[in-house]
Amino acid sequence: MEEPGQIKRALLDASAGAISGGISRTVTSPLDVIKIRFQVQLEPTSSWALLRGDLSGSSKYTGMSQATKDILREEGLPGFWRGNVPALLMVMPYTAIQFAVLHKLKTFASGSSKTVDHLSISPYLSYISGGLAGCAATVGSYPFDLLRTILASQGEPKVYPTMRSALFDIISTRGFRGLYAGLSPTLVEIVPYAGLQFGTYDTFKRWAMTWNRSRSFNTSSTTDHSLSSFQLFICGLAAGTCAKLVCHPLDVVKKRFQIEGLQRHPKYGARVDHRAYHRAYKNMFDALQRILQSEGWHGLYKGIVPSTIKAAPAGAVTFVAYEFTSDWLESIWS
């Protein structure tokens, strides 16, 4: 049985995580929608690839600027927040579980529940703790991630007008297992992604604190060595960028599994269809191999530009919002 103080700390971390995740998700939703449209498009996503003749047929989206203009013209501003409700239902419990589990693991590793003491643990343990926390959060929130992807990728005209209609259709056509389509590549992706994100964030924080100490020592200053909000933002920015660049191909594979069988308007191009052998993927490795064969290396990095542009500020906003929300809740509950 956990002590009241431990339960209170877990609730604080979960609340701060949920709030920071919701803020970050809403702010970066337009970039996420563009990223998903690129990832689920089987045709080339750049004018350069089309000119080379990598694939026959036309592409709906061929660049960030063109995709932004098309979505704005065809769907209006709300199109950039399509799927945001299931996304928030996914992100908020995800970040709540992630930060609560992460704090628990770091407390176990460091022998202290104080956040400042967690920076003293081995960098390797920071990476491992982040990966395990990411796994726990993914399993707990995955169905909402799948619904978010489907609603964000369908375009106009809508196949599913509401999250409820999409949920019932998935269950009726694929069963409850359909709500976890693409979970394997997601878990394979989330271990290095969350590990890199939290591990590099802690590493950058250590470097920044060391730099603050050396600067105050050189100037004979007795000021606080704690990090400013700008420094926290930069640390989160760098951590999000590093993690996304390494793990993006697995995110592409995950999205392909999630939209398998989704009925969309023909103008959005070919679709991954479980009824057509040449379009469906047997497993994660088969998907990687076939994307490489049919779309080349750039196929595994479709959406990398909006994804990186989104991941950097999303990571920064999440970490900064978490740090401030956590401090605020701690001052209220103490």
CSV table of C-alpha atoms in Angstrom, one decimal:
chain,number,residue,atom,x,y,z
A,1,MET,CA,0.0,0.0,0.0
A,2,GLU,CA,1.4,3.4,-1.0
A,3,GLU,CA,1.8,6.2,1.5
A,4,PRO,CA,-0.6,9.2,1.1
A,5,GLY,CA,2.4,11.3,0.1
A,6,GLN,CA,3.3,9.0,-2.7
A,7,ILE,CA,-0.3,8.9,-4.0
A,8,LYS,CA,-0.4,12.7,-3.8
A,9,ARG,CA,2.8,13.0,-5.8
A,10,ALA,CA,1.5,10.6,-8.4
A,11,LEU,CA,-1.7,12.6,-8.8
A,12,LEU,CA,0.4,15.8,-9.1
A,13,ASP,CA,2.6,14.4,-11.8
A,14,ALA,CA,-0.4,12.9,-13.7
A,15,SER,CA,-2.3,16.2,-13.5
A,16,ALA,CA,0.7,18.3,-14.6
A,17,GLY,CA,1.4,15.8,-17.4
A,18,ALA,CA,-2.2,15.9,-18.7
A,19,ILE,CA,-2.4,19.7,-18.7
A,20,SER,CA,1.0,20.1,-20.4
A,21,GLY,CA,0.1,17.4,-23.0
A,22,GLY,CA,-3.3,19.1,-23.8
A,23,ILE,CA,-1.7,22.5,-24.2
A,24,SER,CA,1.1,21.2,-26.5
A,25,ARG,CA,-1.2,19.1,-28.6
A,26,THR,CA,-3.7,21.9,-29.2
A,27,VAL,CA,-1.0,24.4,-30.2
A,28,THR,CA,0.8,22.1,-32.6
A,29,SER,CA,-2.4,20.4,-34.1
A,30,PRO,CA,-2.1,22.0,-37.6
A,31,LEU,CA,1.4,20.6,-38.1
A,32,ASP,CA,0.3,17.2,-36.9
A,33,VAL,CA,-2.6,17.1,-39.4
A,34,ILE,CA,-0.2,18.0,-42.3
A,35,LYS,CA,2.2,15.4,-41.1
A,36,ILE,CA,-0.4,12.7,-41.1
A,37,ARG,CA,-1.7,13.6,-44.5
A,38,PHE,CA,1.9,13.1,-45.9
A,39,GLN,CA,2.5,9.9,-44.0
A,40,VAL,CA,-0.7,8.1,-45.2
A,41,GLN,CA,-0.2,9.2,-48.8
A,42,LEU,CA,1.3,6.4,-50.9
A,43,GLU,CA,2.2,8.7,-53.8
A,44,PRO,CA,5.3,11.0,-53.6
A,45,THR,CA,5.0,13.9,-51.2
A,46,SER,CA,7.4,16.2,-53.1
A,47,SER,CA,7.4,17.8,-56.5
A,48,TRP,CA,11.1,16.6,-57.0
A,49,ALA,CA,10.0,13.0,-56.5
A,50,LEU,CA,7.2,13.4,-59.0
A,51,LEU,CA,9.6,14.9,-61.6
A,52,ARG,CA,11.9,11.9,-61.2
A,53,GLY,CA,8.9,9.7,-62.0
A,54,ASP,CA,9.3,7.5,-58.9
A,55,LEU,CA,5.6,6.7,-58.9
A,56,SER,CA,2.9,7.0,-61.6
A,57,GLY,CA,-0.1,9.1,-61.0
A,58,SER,CA,-0.7,12.5,-59.3
A,59,SER,CA,-0.1,13.3,-55.7
A,60,LYS,CA,-2.6,15.2,-53.5
A,61,TYR,CA,0.0,16.8,-51.4
A,62,THR,CA,3.5,17.8,-52.7
A,63,GLY,CA,4.9,20.2,-50.1
A,64,MET,CA,4.2,22.0,-46.8
A,65,SER,CA,3.0,25.2,-48.4
A,66,GLN,CA,0.8,23.5,-51.0
A,67,ALA,CA,-0.7,21.2,-48.4
A,68,THR,CA,-1.4,24.1,-46.1
A,69,LYS,CA,-3.2,26.0,-48.9
A,70,ASP,CA,-5.2,23.0,-50.0
A,71,ILE,CA,-6.4,22.1,-46.5
A,72,LEU,CA,-7.3,25.8,-45.8
A,73,ARG,CA,-9.2,26.1,-49.1
A,74,GLU,CA,-11.0,22.8,-48.9
A,75,GLU,CA,-11.7,22.4,-45.2
A,76,GLY,CA,-11.2,25.9,-43.7
A,77,LEU,CA,-9.4,26.5,-40.4
A,78,PRO,CA,-11.2,23.7,-38.6
A,79,GLY,CA,-9.5,21.3,-40.9
A,80,PHE,CA,-6.2,21.9,-39.1
A,81,TRP,CA,-7.8,20.8,-35.9
A,82,ARG,CA,-9.5,17.7,-37.4
A,83,GLY,CA,-9.2,14.8,-35.0
A,84,ASN,CA,-8.2,17.1,-32.1
A,85,VAL,CA,-10.8,15.7,-29.7
A,86,PRO,CA,-9.6,12.1,-29.8
A,87,ALA,CA,-6.1,13.5,-29.9
A,88,LEU,CA,-6.6,15.3,-26.6
A,89,LEU,CA,-8.3,12.1,-25.2
A,90,MET,CA,-5.1,10.3,-26.3
A,91,VAL,CA,-2.5,12.9,-25.4
A,92,MET,CA,-3.8,13.9,-21.9
A,93,PRO,CA,-4.0,10.3,-20.4
A,94,TYR,CA,-0.7,9.5,-22.3
A,95,THR,CA,1.3,12.3,-20.8
A,96,ALA,CA,-0.4,11.8,-17.4
A,97,ILE,CA,0.6,8.2,-17.3
A,98,GLN,CA,4.0,9.0,-18.8
A,99,PHE,CA,5.1,11.6,-16.3
A,100,ALA,CA,3.6,9.8,-13.3
A,101,VAL,CA,5.4,6.5,-14.2
A,102,LEU,CA,8.6,8.4,-15.1
A,103,HIS,CA,8.7,10.2,-11.7
A,104,LYS,CA,8.1,6.9,-10.0
A,105,LEU,CA,10.9,5.1,-11.9
A,106,LYS,CA,13.3,8.0,-11.2
A,107,THR,CA,12.4,8.1,-7.6
A,108,PHE,CA,13.2,4.3,-7.4
A,109,ALA,CA,16.5,4.8,-9.2
A,110,SER,CA,17.6,7.9,-7.2
A,111,GLY,CA,16.2,6.9,-3.8
A,112,SER,CA,14.5,10.3,-3.6
A,113,SER,CA,11.2,11.8,-4.6
A,114,LYS,CA,12.7,15.3,-5.1
A,115,THR,CA,12.9,16.3,-8.8
A,116,VAL,CA,16.2,18.0,-8.3
A,117,ASP,CA,17.8,14.7,-7.2
A,118,HIS,CA,16.6,12.9,-10.3
A,119,LEU,CA,19.3,14.8,-12.4
A,120,SER,CA,22.0,12.9,-10.4
A,121,ILE,CA,21.0,9.5,-11.7
A,122,SER,CA,22.9,7.9,-14.5
A,123,PRO,CA,22.1,9.1,-18.0
A,124,TYR,CA,21.5,5.5,-19.0
A,125,LEU,CA,18.8,5.2,-16.3
A,126,SER,CA,17.2,8.4,-17.7
A,127,TYR,CA,16.9,6.8,-21.1
A,128,ILE,CA,15.6,3.5,-19.7
A,129,SER,CA,13.0,5.3,-17.5
A,130,GLY,CA,11.8,7.4,-20.4
A,131,GLY,CA,11.4,4.3,-22.6
A,132,LEU,CA,9.5,2.3,-20.0
A,133,ALA,CA,7.2,5.3,-19.2
A,134,GLY,CA,6.5,5.7,-22.9
A,135,CYS,CA,5.5,2.0,-23.2
A,136,ALA,CA,3.1,2.2,-20.3
A,137,ALA,CA,1.5,5.4,-21.6
A,138,THR,CA,1.2,4.0,-25.2
A,139,VAL,CA,-0.7,0.9,-24.2
A,140,GLY,CA,-3.1,2.9,-22.0
A,141,SER,CA,-4.0,5.5,-24.6
A,142,TYR,CA,-3.5,3.7,-28.0
A,143,PRO,CA,-7.2,3.4,-29.2
A,144,PHE,CA,-7.5,7.2,-29.1
A,145,ASP,CA,-4.3,7.6,-31.1
A,146,LEU,CA,-5.8,5.3,-33.8
A,147,LEU,CA,-9.0,7.3,-33.9
A,148,ARG,CA,-7.1,10.6,-34.1
A,149,THR,CA,-5.1,9.3,-37.1
A,150,ILE,CA,-8.2,8.1,-38.9
A,151,LEU,CA,-10.2,11.4,-38.4
A,152,ALA,CA,-7.2,13.6,-39.2
A,153,SER,CA,-6.4,11.6,-42.5
A,154,GLN,CA,-9.8,11.3,-44.0
A,155,GLY,CA,-10.1,14.8,-45.6
A,156,GLU,CA,-13.2,15.9,-47.4
A,157,PRO,CA,-15.9,14.5,-47.9
A,158,LYS,CA,-15.8,13.0,-44.4
A,159,VAL,CA,-16.3,9.2,-44.2
A,160,TYR,CA,-16.7,9.4,-40.4
A,161,PRO,CA,-18.5,12.6,-39.2
A,162,THR,CA,-17.9,11.8,-35.5
A,163,MET,CA,-15.4,9.9,-33.4
A,164,ARG,CA,-18.3,7.6,-32.3
A,165,SER,CA,-19.1,6.5,-35.9
A,166,ALA,CA,-15.4,5.8,-36.5
A,167,LEU,CA,-15.2,3.7,-33.3
A,168,PHE,CA,-18.2,1.6,-34.1
A,169,ASP,CA,-17.1,1.0,-37.7
A,170,ILE,CA,-13.6,-0.2,-36.6
A,171,ILE,CA,-15.1,-2.6,-34.1
A,172,SER,CA,-17.7,-3.9,-36.6
A,173,THR,CA,-15.2,-4.4,-39.4
A,174,ARG,CA,-12.0,-5.3,-37.5
A,175,GLY,CA,-13.1,-6.2,-34.1
A,176,PHE,CA,-11.7,-4.9,-30.8
A,177,ARG,CA,-8.2,-5.9,-32.1
A,178,GLY,CA,-8.7,-3.2,-34.7
A,179,LEU,CA,-8.4,-0.6,-32.0
A,180,TYR,CA,-4.8,-1.7,-31.5
A,181,ALA,CA,-3.8,-1.9,-35.2
A,182,GLY,CA,-0.2,-0.7,-35.5
A,183,LEU,CA,0.6,-1.2,-31.8
A,184,SER,CA,3.7,-3.3,-32.5
A,185,PRO,CA,5.6,-0.6,-34.5
A,186,THR,CA,4.3,2.0,-32.1
A,187,LEU,CA,5.9,0.2,-29.1
A,188,VAL,CA,9.1,-0.4,-31.1
A,189,GLU,CA,9.1,3.3,-31.9
A,190,ILE,CA,8.1,4.6,-28.5
A,191,VAL,CA,11.0,2.9,-26.6
A,192,PRO,CA,13.8,4.8,-28.4
A,193,TYR,CA,11.6,7.9,-28.9
A,194,ALA,CA,10.6,8.4,-25.3
A,195,GLY,CA,14.0,7.2,-24.1
A,196,LEU,CA,15.7,9.7,-26.4
A,197,GLN,CA,13.3,12.5,-25.6
A,198,PHE,CA,13.5,12.3,-21.8
A,199,GLY,CA,17.1,11.1,-21.7
A,200,THR,CA,18.4,14.0,-23.9
A,201,TYR,CA,16.2,16.4,-22.0
A,202,ASP,CA,17.8,15.5,-18.8
A,203,THR,CA,21.2,15.6,-20.4
A,204,PHE,CA,20.6,19.1,-21.9
A,205,LYS,CA,19.4,20.2,-18.5
A,206,ARG,CA,22.6,19.0,-16.8
A,207,TRP,CA,24.7,20.8,-19.4
A,208,ALA,CA,22.6,24.0,-18.9
A,209,MET,CA,23.0,23.9,-15.1
A,210,THR,CA,26.7,23.3,-15.4
A,211,TRP,CA,26.9,26.3,-17.7
A,212,ASN,CA,25.0,28.4,-15.2
A,213,ARG,CA,27.3,27.4,-12.4
A,214,SER,CA,30.4,28.1,-14.4
A,215,ARG,CA,29.1,31.5,-15.5
A,216,SER,CA,28.2,32.5,-11.9
A,217,PHE,CA,31.6,31.3,-10.7
A,218,ASN,CA,33.4,33.4,-13.4
A,219,THR,CA,31.4,36.4,-12.4
A,220,SER,CA,31.6,35.8,-8.7
A,221,SER,CA,27.8,35.8,-8.6
A,222,THR,CA,25.7,34.1,-5.9
A,223,THR,CA,22.6,33.9,-8.1
A,224,ASP,CA,20.4,30.8,-8.3
A,225,HIS,CA,21.7,28.1,-10.7
A,226,SER,CA,18.2,26.9,-11.6
A,227,LEU,CA,17.2,27.0,-15.3
A,228,SER,CA,15.2,29.8,-16.8
A,229,SER,CA,12.0,29.2,-18.8
A,230,PHE,CA,13.9,30.0,-22.0
A,231,GLN,CA,16.6,27.4,-21.1
A,232,LEU,CA,13.9,24.8,-20.4
A,233,PHE,CA,12.3,25.6,-23.7
A,234,ILE,CA,15.6,25.2,-25.6
A,235,CYS,CA,16.3,21.9,-23.8
A,236,GLY,CA,12.8,20.6,-24.7
A,237,LEU,CA,13.2,21.8,-28.3
A,238,ALA,CA,16.5,20.0,-28.8
A,239,ALA,CA,15.2,16.8,-27.1
A,240,GLY,CA,12.1,16.7,-29.3
A,241,THR,CA,14.1,17.2,-32.5
A,242,CYS,CA,16.7,14.5,-31.7
A,243,ALA,CA,14.0,11.9,-30.9
A,244,LYS,CA,11.8,12.6,-33.9
A,245,LEU,CA,14.7,12.5,-36.5
A,246,VAL,CA,15.7,9.1,-35.3
A,247,CYS,CA,12.3,7.5,-34.9
A,248,HIS,CA,10.2,9.0,-37.8
A,249,PRO,CA,10.3,5.9,-40.1
A,250,LEU,CA,8.5,3.8,-37.5
A,251,ASP,CA,5.9,6.5,-37.1
A,252,VAL,CA,5.2,6.3,-40.9
A,253,VAL,CA,4.7,2.5,-40.6
A,254,LYS,CA,2.4,2.9,-37.6
A,255,LYS,CA,0.2,5.4,-39.5
A,256,ARG,CA,-0.1,3.0,-42.5
A,257,PHE,CA,-1.4,0.2,-40.3
A,258,GLN,CA,-3.8,2.6,-38.5
A,259,ILE,CA,-5.5,3.8,-41.8
A,260,GLU,CA,-5.6,0.3,-43.4
A,261,GLY,CA,-9.0,-0.1,-45.0
A,262,LEU,CA,-10.0,3.5,-44.5
A,263,GLN,CA,-12.4,4.6,-47.2
A,264,ARG,CA,-11.3,8.0,-48.5
A,265,HIS,CA,-12.1,10.1,-51.6
A,266,PRO,CA,-10.1,9.0,-54.6
A,267,LYS,CA,-8.5,12.5,-54.8
A,268,TYR,CA,-6.4,11.6,-51.8
A,269,GLY,CA,-4.7,8.8,-53.7
A,270,ALA,CA,-4.3,5.1,-53.3
A,271,ARG,CA,-5.1,3.5,-49.9
A,272,VAL,CA,-3.8,0.7,-47.8
A,273,ASP,CA,-6.5,-2.0,-48.2
A,274,HIS,CA,-6.5,-5.2,-46.3
A,275,ARG,CA,-8.7,-6.8,-49.0
A,276,ALA,CA,-6.1,-6.1,-51.7
A,277,TYR,CA,-3.0,-8.2,-51.2
A,278,HIS,CA,-0.7,-5.7,-53.0
A,279,ARG,CA,-1.8,-2.9,-50.7
A,280,ALA,CA,-1.9,-4.5,-47.3
A,281,TYR,CA,1.1,-5.0,-45.0
A,282,LYS,CA,1.6,-8.4,-43.3
A,283,ASN,CA,3.7,-7.0,-40.4
A,284,MET,CA,6.0,-4.2,-39.4
A,285,PHE,CA,9.1,-5.6,-41.2
A,286,ASP,CA,7.0,-6.3,-44.3
A,287,ALA,CA,5.7,-2.7,-44.3
A,288,LEU,CA,9.3,-1.3,-44.0
A,289,GLN,CA,10.5,-3.5,-46.8
A,290,ARG,CA,7.6,-2.7,-49.1
A,291,ILE,CA,7.7,1.0,-48.5
A,292,LEU,CA,11.4,1.0,-49.3
A,293,GLN,CA,10.8,-1.0,-52.5
A,294,SER,CA,7.8,1.1,-53.8
A,295,GLU,CA,8.6,4.5,-52.4
A,296,GLY,CA,12.3,4.5,-51.7
A,297,TRP,CA,14.1,5.9,-48.6
A,298,HIS,CA,12.2,9.1,-48.8
A,299,GLY,CA,9.0,7.1,-48.3
A,300,LEU,CA,10.0,6.3,-44.8
A,301,TYR,CA,10.6,10.0,-44.2
A,302,LYS,CA,7.3,11.3,-45.6
A,303,GLY,CA,6.1,14.2,-43.4
A,304,ILE,CA,9.5,14.6,-41.8
A,305,VAL,CA,9.5,18.4,-42.3
A,306,PRO,CA,6.1,19.1,-40.6
A,307,SER,CA,6.9,16.3,-38.1
A,308,THR,CA,10.2,17.8,-37.0
A,309,ILE,CA,8.8,21.4,-37.0
A,310,LYS,CA,6.0,20.1,-34.8
A,311,ALA,CA,8.1,17.8,-32.6
A,312,ALA,CA,10.5,20.5,-31.6
A,313,PRO,CA,8.0,23.1,-30.2
A,314,ALA,CA,5.7,20.3,-29.0
A,315,GLY,CA,8.5,18.8,-26.9
A,316,ALA,CA,9.5,22.3,-25.7
A,317,VAL,CA,5.9,23.3,-24.8
A,318,THR,CA,5.2,20.0,-23.1
A,319,PHE,CA,8.3,20.2,-20.8
A,320,VAL,CA,8.0,23.9,-20.0
A,321,ALA,CA,4.3,23.5,-19.3
A,322,TYR,CA,5.0,20.5,-17.1
A,323,GLU,CA,7.7,22.1,-15.1
A,324,PHE,CA,5.6,25.2,-14.4
A,325,THR,CA,2.3,23.3,-13.8
A,326,SER,CA,4.1,20.9,-11.5
A,327,ASP,CA,5.6,23.7,-9.5
A,328,TRP,CA,2.2,25.5,-9.4
A,329,LEU,CA,0.3,22.4,-8.2
A,330,GLU,CA,3.0,21.6,-5.7
A,331,SER,CA,2.6,25.1,-4.2
A,332,ILE,CA,-1.2,24.7,-4.0
A,333,TRP,CA,-1.2,21.2,-2.5
A,334,SER,CA,1.7,21.6,-0.1
